[in-house]
mmCIF file of C-alpha atoms in Angstrom:
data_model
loop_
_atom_site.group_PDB
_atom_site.id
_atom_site.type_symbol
_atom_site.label_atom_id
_atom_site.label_comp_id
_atom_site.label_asym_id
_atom_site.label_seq_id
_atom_site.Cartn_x
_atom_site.Cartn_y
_atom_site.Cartn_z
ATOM 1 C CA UNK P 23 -11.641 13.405 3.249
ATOM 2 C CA UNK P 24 -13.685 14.297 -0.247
ATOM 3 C CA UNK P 25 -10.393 13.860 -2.303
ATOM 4 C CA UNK P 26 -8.818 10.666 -0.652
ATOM 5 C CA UNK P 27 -12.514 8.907 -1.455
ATOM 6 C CA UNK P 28 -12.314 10.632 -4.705
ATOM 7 C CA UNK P 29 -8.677 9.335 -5.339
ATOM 8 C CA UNK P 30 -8.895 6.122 -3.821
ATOM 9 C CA UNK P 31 -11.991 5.543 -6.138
ATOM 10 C CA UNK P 32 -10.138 7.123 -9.296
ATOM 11 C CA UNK P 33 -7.288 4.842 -8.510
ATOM 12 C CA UNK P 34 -9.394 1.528 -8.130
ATOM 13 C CA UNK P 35 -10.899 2.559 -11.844
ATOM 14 C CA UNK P 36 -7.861 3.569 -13.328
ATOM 15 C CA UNK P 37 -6.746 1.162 -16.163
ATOM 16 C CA UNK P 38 -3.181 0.989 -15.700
ATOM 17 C CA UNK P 39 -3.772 -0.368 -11.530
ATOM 18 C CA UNK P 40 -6.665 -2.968 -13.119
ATOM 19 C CA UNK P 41 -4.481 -4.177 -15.637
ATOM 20 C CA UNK P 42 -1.408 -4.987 -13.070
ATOM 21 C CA UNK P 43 -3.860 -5.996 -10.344
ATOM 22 C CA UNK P 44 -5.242 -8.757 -12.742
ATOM 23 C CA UNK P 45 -2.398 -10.128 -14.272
ATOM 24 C CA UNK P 46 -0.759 -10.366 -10.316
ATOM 25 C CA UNK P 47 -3.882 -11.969 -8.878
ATOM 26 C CA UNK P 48 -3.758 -14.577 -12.086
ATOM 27 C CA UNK P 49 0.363 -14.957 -11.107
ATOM 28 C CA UNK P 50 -0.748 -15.562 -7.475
ATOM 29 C CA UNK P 51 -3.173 -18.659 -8.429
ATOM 30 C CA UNK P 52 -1.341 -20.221 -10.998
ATOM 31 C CA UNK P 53 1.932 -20.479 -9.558
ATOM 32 C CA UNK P 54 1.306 -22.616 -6.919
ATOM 33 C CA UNK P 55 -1.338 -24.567 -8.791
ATOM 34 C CA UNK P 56 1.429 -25.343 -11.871
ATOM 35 C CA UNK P 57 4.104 -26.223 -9.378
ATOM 36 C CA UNK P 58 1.488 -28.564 -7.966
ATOM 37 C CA UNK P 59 -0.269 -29.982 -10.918
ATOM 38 C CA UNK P 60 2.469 -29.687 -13.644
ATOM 39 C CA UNK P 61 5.714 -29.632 -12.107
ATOM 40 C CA UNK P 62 4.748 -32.699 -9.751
ATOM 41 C CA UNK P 63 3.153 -34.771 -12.530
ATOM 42 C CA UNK P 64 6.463 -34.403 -14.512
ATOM 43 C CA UNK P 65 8.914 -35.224 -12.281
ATOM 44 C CA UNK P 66 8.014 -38.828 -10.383
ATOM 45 C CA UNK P 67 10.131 -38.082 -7.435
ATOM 46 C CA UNK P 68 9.340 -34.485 -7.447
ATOM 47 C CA UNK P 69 7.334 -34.150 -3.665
ATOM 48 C CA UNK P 70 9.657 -37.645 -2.597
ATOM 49 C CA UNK P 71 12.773 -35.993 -3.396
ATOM 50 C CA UNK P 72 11.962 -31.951 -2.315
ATOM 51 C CA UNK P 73 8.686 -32.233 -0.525
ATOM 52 C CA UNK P 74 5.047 -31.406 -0.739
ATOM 53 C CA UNK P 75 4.647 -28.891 2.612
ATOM 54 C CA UNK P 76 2.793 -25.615 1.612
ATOM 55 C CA UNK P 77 5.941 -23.306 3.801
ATOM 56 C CA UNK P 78 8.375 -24.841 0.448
ATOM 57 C CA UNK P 79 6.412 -23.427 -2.382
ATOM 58 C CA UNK P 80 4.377 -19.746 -1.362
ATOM 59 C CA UNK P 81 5.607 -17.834 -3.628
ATOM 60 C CA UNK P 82 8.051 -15.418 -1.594
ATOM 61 C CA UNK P 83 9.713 -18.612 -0.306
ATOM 62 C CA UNK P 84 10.444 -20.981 -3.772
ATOM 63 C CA UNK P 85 12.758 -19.110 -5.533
ATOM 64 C CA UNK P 86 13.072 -21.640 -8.279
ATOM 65 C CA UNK P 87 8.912 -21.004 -9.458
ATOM 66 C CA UNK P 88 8.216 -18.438 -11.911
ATOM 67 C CA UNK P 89 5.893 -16.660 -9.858
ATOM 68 C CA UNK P 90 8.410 -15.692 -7.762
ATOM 69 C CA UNK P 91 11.095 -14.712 -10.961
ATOM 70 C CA UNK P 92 7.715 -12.382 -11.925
ATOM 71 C CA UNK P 93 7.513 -10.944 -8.929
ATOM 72 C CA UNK P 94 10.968 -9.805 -8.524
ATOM 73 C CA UNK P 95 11.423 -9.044 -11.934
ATOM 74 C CA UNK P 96 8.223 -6.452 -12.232
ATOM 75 C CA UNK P 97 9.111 -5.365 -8.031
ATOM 76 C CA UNK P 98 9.482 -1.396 -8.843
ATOM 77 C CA UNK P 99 7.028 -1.583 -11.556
ATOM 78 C CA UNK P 100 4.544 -2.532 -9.991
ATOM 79 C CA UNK P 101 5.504 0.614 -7.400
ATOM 80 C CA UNK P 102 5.134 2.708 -10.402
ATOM 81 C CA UNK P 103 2.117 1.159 -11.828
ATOM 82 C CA UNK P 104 0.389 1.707 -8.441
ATOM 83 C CA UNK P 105 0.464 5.447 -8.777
ATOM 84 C CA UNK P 106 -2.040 4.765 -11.506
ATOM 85 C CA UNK P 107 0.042 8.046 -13.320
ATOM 86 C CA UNK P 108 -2.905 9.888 -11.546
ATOM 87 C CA UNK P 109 -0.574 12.851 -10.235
ATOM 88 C CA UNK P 110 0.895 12.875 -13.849
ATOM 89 C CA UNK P 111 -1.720 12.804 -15.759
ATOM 90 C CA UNK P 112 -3.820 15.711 -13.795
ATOM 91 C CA UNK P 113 -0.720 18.020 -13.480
ATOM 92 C CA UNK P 114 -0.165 17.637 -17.710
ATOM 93 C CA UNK P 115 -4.074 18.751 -17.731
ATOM 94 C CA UNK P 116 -6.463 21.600 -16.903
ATOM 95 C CA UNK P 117 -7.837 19.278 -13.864
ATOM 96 C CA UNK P 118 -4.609 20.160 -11.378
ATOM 97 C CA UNK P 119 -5.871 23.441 -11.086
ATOM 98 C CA UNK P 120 -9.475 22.845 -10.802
ATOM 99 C CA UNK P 121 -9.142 20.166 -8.083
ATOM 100 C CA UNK P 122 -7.084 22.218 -5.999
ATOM 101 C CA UNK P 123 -9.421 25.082 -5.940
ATOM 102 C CA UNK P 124 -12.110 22.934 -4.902
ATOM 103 C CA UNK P 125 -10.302 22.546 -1.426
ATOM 104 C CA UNK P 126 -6.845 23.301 -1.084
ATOM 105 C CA UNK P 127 -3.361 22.733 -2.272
ATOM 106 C CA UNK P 128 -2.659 21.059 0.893
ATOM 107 C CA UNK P 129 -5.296 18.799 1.167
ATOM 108 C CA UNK P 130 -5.219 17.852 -2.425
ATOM 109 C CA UNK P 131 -1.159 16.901 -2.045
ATOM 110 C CA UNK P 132 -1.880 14.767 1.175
ATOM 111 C CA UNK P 133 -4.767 13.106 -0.395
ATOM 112 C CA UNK P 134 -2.553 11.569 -3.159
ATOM 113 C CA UNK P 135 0.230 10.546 -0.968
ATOM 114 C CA UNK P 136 -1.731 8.333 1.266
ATOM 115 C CA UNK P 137 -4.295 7.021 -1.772
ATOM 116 C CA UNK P 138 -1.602 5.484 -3.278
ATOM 117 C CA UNK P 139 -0.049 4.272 -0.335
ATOM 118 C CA UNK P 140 -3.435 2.921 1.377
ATOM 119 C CA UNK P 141 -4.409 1.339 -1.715
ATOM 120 C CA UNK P 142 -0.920 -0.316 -2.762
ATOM 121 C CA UNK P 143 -0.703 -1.706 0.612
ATOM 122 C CA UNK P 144 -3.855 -3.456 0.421
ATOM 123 C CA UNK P 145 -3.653 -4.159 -2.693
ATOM 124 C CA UNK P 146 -0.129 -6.264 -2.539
ATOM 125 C CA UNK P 147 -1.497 -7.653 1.034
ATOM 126 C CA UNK P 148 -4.261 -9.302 -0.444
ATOM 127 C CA UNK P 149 -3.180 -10.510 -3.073
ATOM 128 C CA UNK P 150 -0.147 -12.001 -1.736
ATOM 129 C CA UNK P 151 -2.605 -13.978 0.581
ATOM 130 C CA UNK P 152 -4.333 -15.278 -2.187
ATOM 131 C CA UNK P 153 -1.366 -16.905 -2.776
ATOM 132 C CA UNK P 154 -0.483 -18.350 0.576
ATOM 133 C CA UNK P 155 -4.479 -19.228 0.590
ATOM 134 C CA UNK P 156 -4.242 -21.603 -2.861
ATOM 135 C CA UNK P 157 -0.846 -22.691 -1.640
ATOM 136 C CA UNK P 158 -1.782 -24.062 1.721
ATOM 137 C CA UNK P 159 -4.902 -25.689 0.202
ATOM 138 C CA UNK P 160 -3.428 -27.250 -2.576
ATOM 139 C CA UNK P 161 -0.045 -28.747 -0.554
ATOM 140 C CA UNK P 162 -0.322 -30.779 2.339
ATOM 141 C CA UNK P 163 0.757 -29.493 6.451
ATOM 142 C CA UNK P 164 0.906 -33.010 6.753
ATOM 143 C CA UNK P 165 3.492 -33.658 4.556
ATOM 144 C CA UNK P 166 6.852 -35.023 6.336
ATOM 145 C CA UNK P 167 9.614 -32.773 6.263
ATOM 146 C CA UNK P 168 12.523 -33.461 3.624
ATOM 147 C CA UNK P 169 16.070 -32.390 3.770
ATOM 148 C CA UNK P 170 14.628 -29.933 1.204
ATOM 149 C CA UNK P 171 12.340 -28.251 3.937
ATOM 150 C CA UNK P 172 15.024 -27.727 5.945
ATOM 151 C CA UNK P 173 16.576 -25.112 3.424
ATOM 152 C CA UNK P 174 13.591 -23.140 4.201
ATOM 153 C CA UNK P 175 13.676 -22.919 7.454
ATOM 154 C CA UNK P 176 15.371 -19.629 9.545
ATOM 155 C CA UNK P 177 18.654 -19.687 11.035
ATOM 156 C CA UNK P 178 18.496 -19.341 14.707
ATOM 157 C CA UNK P 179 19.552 -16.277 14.695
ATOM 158 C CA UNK P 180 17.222 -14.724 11.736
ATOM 159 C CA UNK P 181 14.228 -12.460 13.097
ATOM 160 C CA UNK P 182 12.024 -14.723 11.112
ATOM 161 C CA UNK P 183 12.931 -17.598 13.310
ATOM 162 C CA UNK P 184 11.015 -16.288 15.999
ATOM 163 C CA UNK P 185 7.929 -16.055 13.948
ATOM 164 C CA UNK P 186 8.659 -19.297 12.472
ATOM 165 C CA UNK P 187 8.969 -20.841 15.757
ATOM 166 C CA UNK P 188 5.098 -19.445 16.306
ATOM 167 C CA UNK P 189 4.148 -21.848 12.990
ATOM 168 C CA UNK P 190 5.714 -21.521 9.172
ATOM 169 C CA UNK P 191 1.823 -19.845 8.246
ATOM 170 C CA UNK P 192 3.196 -16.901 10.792
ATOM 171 C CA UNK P 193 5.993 -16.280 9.306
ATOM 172 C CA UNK P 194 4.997 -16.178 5.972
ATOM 173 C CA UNK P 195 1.947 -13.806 6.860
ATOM 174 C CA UNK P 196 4.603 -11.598 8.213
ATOM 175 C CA UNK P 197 6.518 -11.813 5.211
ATOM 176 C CA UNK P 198 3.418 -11.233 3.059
ATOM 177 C CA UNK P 199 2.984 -7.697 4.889
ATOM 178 C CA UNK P 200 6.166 -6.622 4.778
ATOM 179 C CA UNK P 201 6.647 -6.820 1.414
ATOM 180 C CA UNK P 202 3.373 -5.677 0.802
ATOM 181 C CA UNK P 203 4.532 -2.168 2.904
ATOM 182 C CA UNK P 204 7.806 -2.162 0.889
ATOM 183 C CA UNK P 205 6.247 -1.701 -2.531
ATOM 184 C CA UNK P 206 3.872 0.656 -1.072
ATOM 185 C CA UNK P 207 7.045 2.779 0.083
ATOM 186 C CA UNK P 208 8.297 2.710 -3.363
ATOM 187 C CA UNK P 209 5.037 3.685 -4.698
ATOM 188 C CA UNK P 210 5.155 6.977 -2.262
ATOM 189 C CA UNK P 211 9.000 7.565 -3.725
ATOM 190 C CA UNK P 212 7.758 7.384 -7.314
ATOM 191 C CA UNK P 213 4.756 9.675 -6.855
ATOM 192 C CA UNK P 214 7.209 11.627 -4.988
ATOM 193 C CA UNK P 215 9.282 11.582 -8.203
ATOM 194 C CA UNK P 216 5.743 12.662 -10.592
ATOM 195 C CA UNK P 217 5.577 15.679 -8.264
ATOM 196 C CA UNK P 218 9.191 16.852 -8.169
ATOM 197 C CA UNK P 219 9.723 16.206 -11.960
ATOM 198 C CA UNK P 220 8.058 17.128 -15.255
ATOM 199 C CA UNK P 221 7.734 14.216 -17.294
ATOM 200 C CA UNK P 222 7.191 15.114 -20.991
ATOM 201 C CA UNK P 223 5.053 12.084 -21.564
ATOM 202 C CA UNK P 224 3.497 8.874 -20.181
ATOM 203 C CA UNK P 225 6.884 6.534 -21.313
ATOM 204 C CA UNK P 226 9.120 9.166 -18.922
ATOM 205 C CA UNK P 227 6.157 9.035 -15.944
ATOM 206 C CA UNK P 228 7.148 5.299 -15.921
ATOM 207 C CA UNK P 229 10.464 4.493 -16.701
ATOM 208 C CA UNK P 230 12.200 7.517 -15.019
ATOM 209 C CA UNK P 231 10.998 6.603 -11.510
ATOM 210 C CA UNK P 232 11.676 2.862 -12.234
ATOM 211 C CA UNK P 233 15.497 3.887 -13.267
ATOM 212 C CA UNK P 234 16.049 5.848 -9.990
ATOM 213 C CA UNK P 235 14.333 3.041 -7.977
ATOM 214 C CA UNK P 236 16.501 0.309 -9.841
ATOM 215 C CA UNK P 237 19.617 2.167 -10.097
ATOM 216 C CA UNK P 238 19.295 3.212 -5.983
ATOM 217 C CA UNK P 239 18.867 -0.551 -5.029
ATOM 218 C CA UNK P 240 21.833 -1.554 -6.902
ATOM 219 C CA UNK P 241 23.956 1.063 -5.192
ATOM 220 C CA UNK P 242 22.897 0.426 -1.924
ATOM 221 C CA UNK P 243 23.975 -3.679 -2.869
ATOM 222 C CA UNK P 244 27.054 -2.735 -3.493
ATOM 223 C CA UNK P 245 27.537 -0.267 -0.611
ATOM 224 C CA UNK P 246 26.025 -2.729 1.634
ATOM 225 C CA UNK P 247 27.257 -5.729 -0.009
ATOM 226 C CA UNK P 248 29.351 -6.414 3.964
ATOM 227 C CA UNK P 249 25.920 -5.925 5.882
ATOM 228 C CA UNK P 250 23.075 -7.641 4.081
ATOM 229 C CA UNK P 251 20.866 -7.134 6.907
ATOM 230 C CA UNK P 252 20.080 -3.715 5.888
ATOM 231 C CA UNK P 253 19.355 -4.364 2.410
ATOM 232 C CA UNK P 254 15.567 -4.294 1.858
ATOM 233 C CA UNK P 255 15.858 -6.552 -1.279
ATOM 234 C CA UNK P 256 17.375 -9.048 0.900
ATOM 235 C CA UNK P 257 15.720 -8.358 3.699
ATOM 236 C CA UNK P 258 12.381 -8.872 2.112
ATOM 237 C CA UNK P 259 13.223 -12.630 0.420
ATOM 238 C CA UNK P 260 12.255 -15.318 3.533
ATOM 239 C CA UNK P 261 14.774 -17.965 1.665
ATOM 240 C CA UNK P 262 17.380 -15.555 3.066
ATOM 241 C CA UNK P 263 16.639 -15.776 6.317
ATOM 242 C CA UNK P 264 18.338 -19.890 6.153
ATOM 243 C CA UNK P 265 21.027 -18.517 3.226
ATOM 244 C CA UNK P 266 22.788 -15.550 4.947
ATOM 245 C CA UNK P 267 25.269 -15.544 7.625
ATOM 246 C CA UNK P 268 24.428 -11.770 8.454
ATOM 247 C CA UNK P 269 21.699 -11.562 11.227
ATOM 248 C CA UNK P 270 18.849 -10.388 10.256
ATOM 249 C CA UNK P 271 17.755 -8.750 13.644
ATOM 250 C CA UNK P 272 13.945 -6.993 14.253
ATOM 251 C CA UNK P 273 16.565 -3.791 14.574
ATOM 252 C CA UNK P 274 17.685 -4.479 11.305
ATOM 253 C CA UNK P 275 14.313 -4.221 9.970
ATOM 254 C CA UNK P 276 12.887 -1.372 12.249
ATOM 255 C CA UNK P 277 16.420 0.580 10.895
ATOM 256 C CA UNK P 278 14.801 0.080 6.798
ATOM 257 C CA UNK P 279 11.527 0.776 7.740
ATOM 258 C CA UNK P 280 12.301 3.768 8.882
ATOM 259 C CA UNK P 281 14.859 5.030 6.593
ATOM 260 C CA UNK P 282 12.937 4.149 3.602
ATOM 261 C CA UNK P 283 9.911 6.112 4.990
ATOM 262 C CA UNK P 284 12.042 8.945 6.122
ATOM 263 C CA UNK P 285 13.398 9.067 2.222
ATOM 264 C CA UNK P 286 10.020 8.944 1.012
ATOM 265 C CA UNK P 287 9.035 12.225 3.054
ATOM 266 C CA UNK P 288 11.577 14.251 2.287
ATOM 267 C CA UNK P 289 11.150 13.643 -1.287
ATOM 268 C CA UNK P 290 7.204 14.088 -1.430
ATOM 269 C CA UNK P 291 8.093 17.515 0.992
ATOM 270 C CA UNK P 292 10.116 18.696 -1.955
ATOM 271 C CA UNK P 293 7.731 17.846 -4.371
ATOM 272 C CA UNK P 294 4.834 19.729 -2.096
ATOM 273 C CA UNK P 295 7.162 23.053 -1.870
ATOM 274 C CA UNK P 296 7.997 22.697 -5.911
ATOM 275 C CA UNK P 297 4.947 22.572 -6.845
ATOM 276 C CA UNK P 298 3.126 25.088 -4.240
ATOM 277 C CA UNK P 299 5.906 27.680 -5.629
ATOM 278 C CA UNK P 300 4.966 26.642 -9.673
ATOM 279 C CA UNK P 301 0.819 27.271 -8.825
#
């Protein structure tokens, strides 16, 4: 319990996670507040012609904002920058073997693994809120529901439909926490990758993970490019819950889930054996 506190706080001060978490939380105001303020003022049919209901512009769901280009542009980055580099950083040091003697190897392994993965799923989870928070106060529920609205809604058979069907606020909560989850998997793969490989400096720490990351999603597009449904990229956009004429079933999702977090552990157990073997 001592070194998950001690990580979790190391993470929370670390400059790299402060950085990212600032310039996120900033993203997750303005965007809704420029499409609102800016956007609207500029166009004099903008809300007439699209609409002005919060569902159409959180930032998972409008496509067309620059929040959401952000978001998916920095999506494994942000995995990486999670990590804080901690694992890096103390392994290219003298403190990797002084904080494992103060416990164990075990313990000290475990701790890092769910620090990072604790903290990046809170992290994202809040801060995704914030967004649907500013959006839904700054947009009306009231608003009556355009032709435009109706491109956000869930096909029938979508698994967000059913959530939708509880109110569009479910739904996008849902959304919020999956996604949240997803880039805290992909922060457990790219500590996974700190442990298995030796980076020679901070530039390799960051962009090597990121490569794999990037380079495995686009693989799996292509090799999956007949059955959307279990593409987490896809998967994780709401808008493609009305685009797609795959079904996007709870099984579908359960079936990622699950073999994203059985990747994850056999990659961090390899990286636990290498590195018990290299002490």
């Amino acid at each position: 319990m001592k070194y998950l506190t001690s990580d979790i706080r190391k993470l929370y001060s670390n400059q790299i996670i402060r950085i990212m978490l600032i310039f996120f939380l900033l993203v997750m105001i303005a965007d809704p507040l420029y499409i609102r303020f800016v956007e609207g003022l500029r166009y004099s049919n903008f809300f007439t012609d699209i609409g002005k209901h919060p569902f159409q512009f959180w930032m998972l769901m409008f496509s067309s904002g620059w929040g959401n280009g952000i978001y998916y542009t920095f999506f494994f980055l942000f995995s990486v920058f999670s990590t804080g580099l901690l694992f890096y950083q103390e392994r290219s040091s003298s403190m990797y073997a002084w904080l494992i003697t103060r416990k164990n190897y075990k313990s000290y392994m475990l701790s890092k693994i769910f620090s990072v993965f604790i903290t990046t799923l809170f992290n994202f989870f809040i801060l995704l809120s914030i967004n649907l928070l500013v959006t839904w106060c700054v947009f009306s529920t009231e608003a009556p529901l355009t032709e435009q609205y109706r491109f956000s809604v869930p096909q029938s058979y979508m698994f967000a439909y059913d959530l939708y069907q509880i109110s569009p606020l479910c739904m996008a909560v849902f959304y919020t926490f999956f996604n949240a989850l997803a880039i805290a998997l992909y922060a457990v793969f790219a500590l996974a990758i700190h442990m298995i490989f030796q980076m020679r400096n901070i530039y390799f720490a960051i962009l090597v993970p990121f490569i794999i990351m990037y380079g495995a999603s686009y693989a799996n597009a292509l090799l999956l490019y007949e059955h959307s449904q279990y593409n987490i990229r896809i998967l994780l956009q709401p808008k493609a819950a009305n685009a797609f004429i795959y079904p996007f079933t709870w099984e579908a999702v359960g079936v990622v889930l699950a073999f994203h977090l059985l990747v994850d552990l056999i990659l961090v157990g390899i990286g636990i054996r290498q590195n018990k073997e290299l002490l």
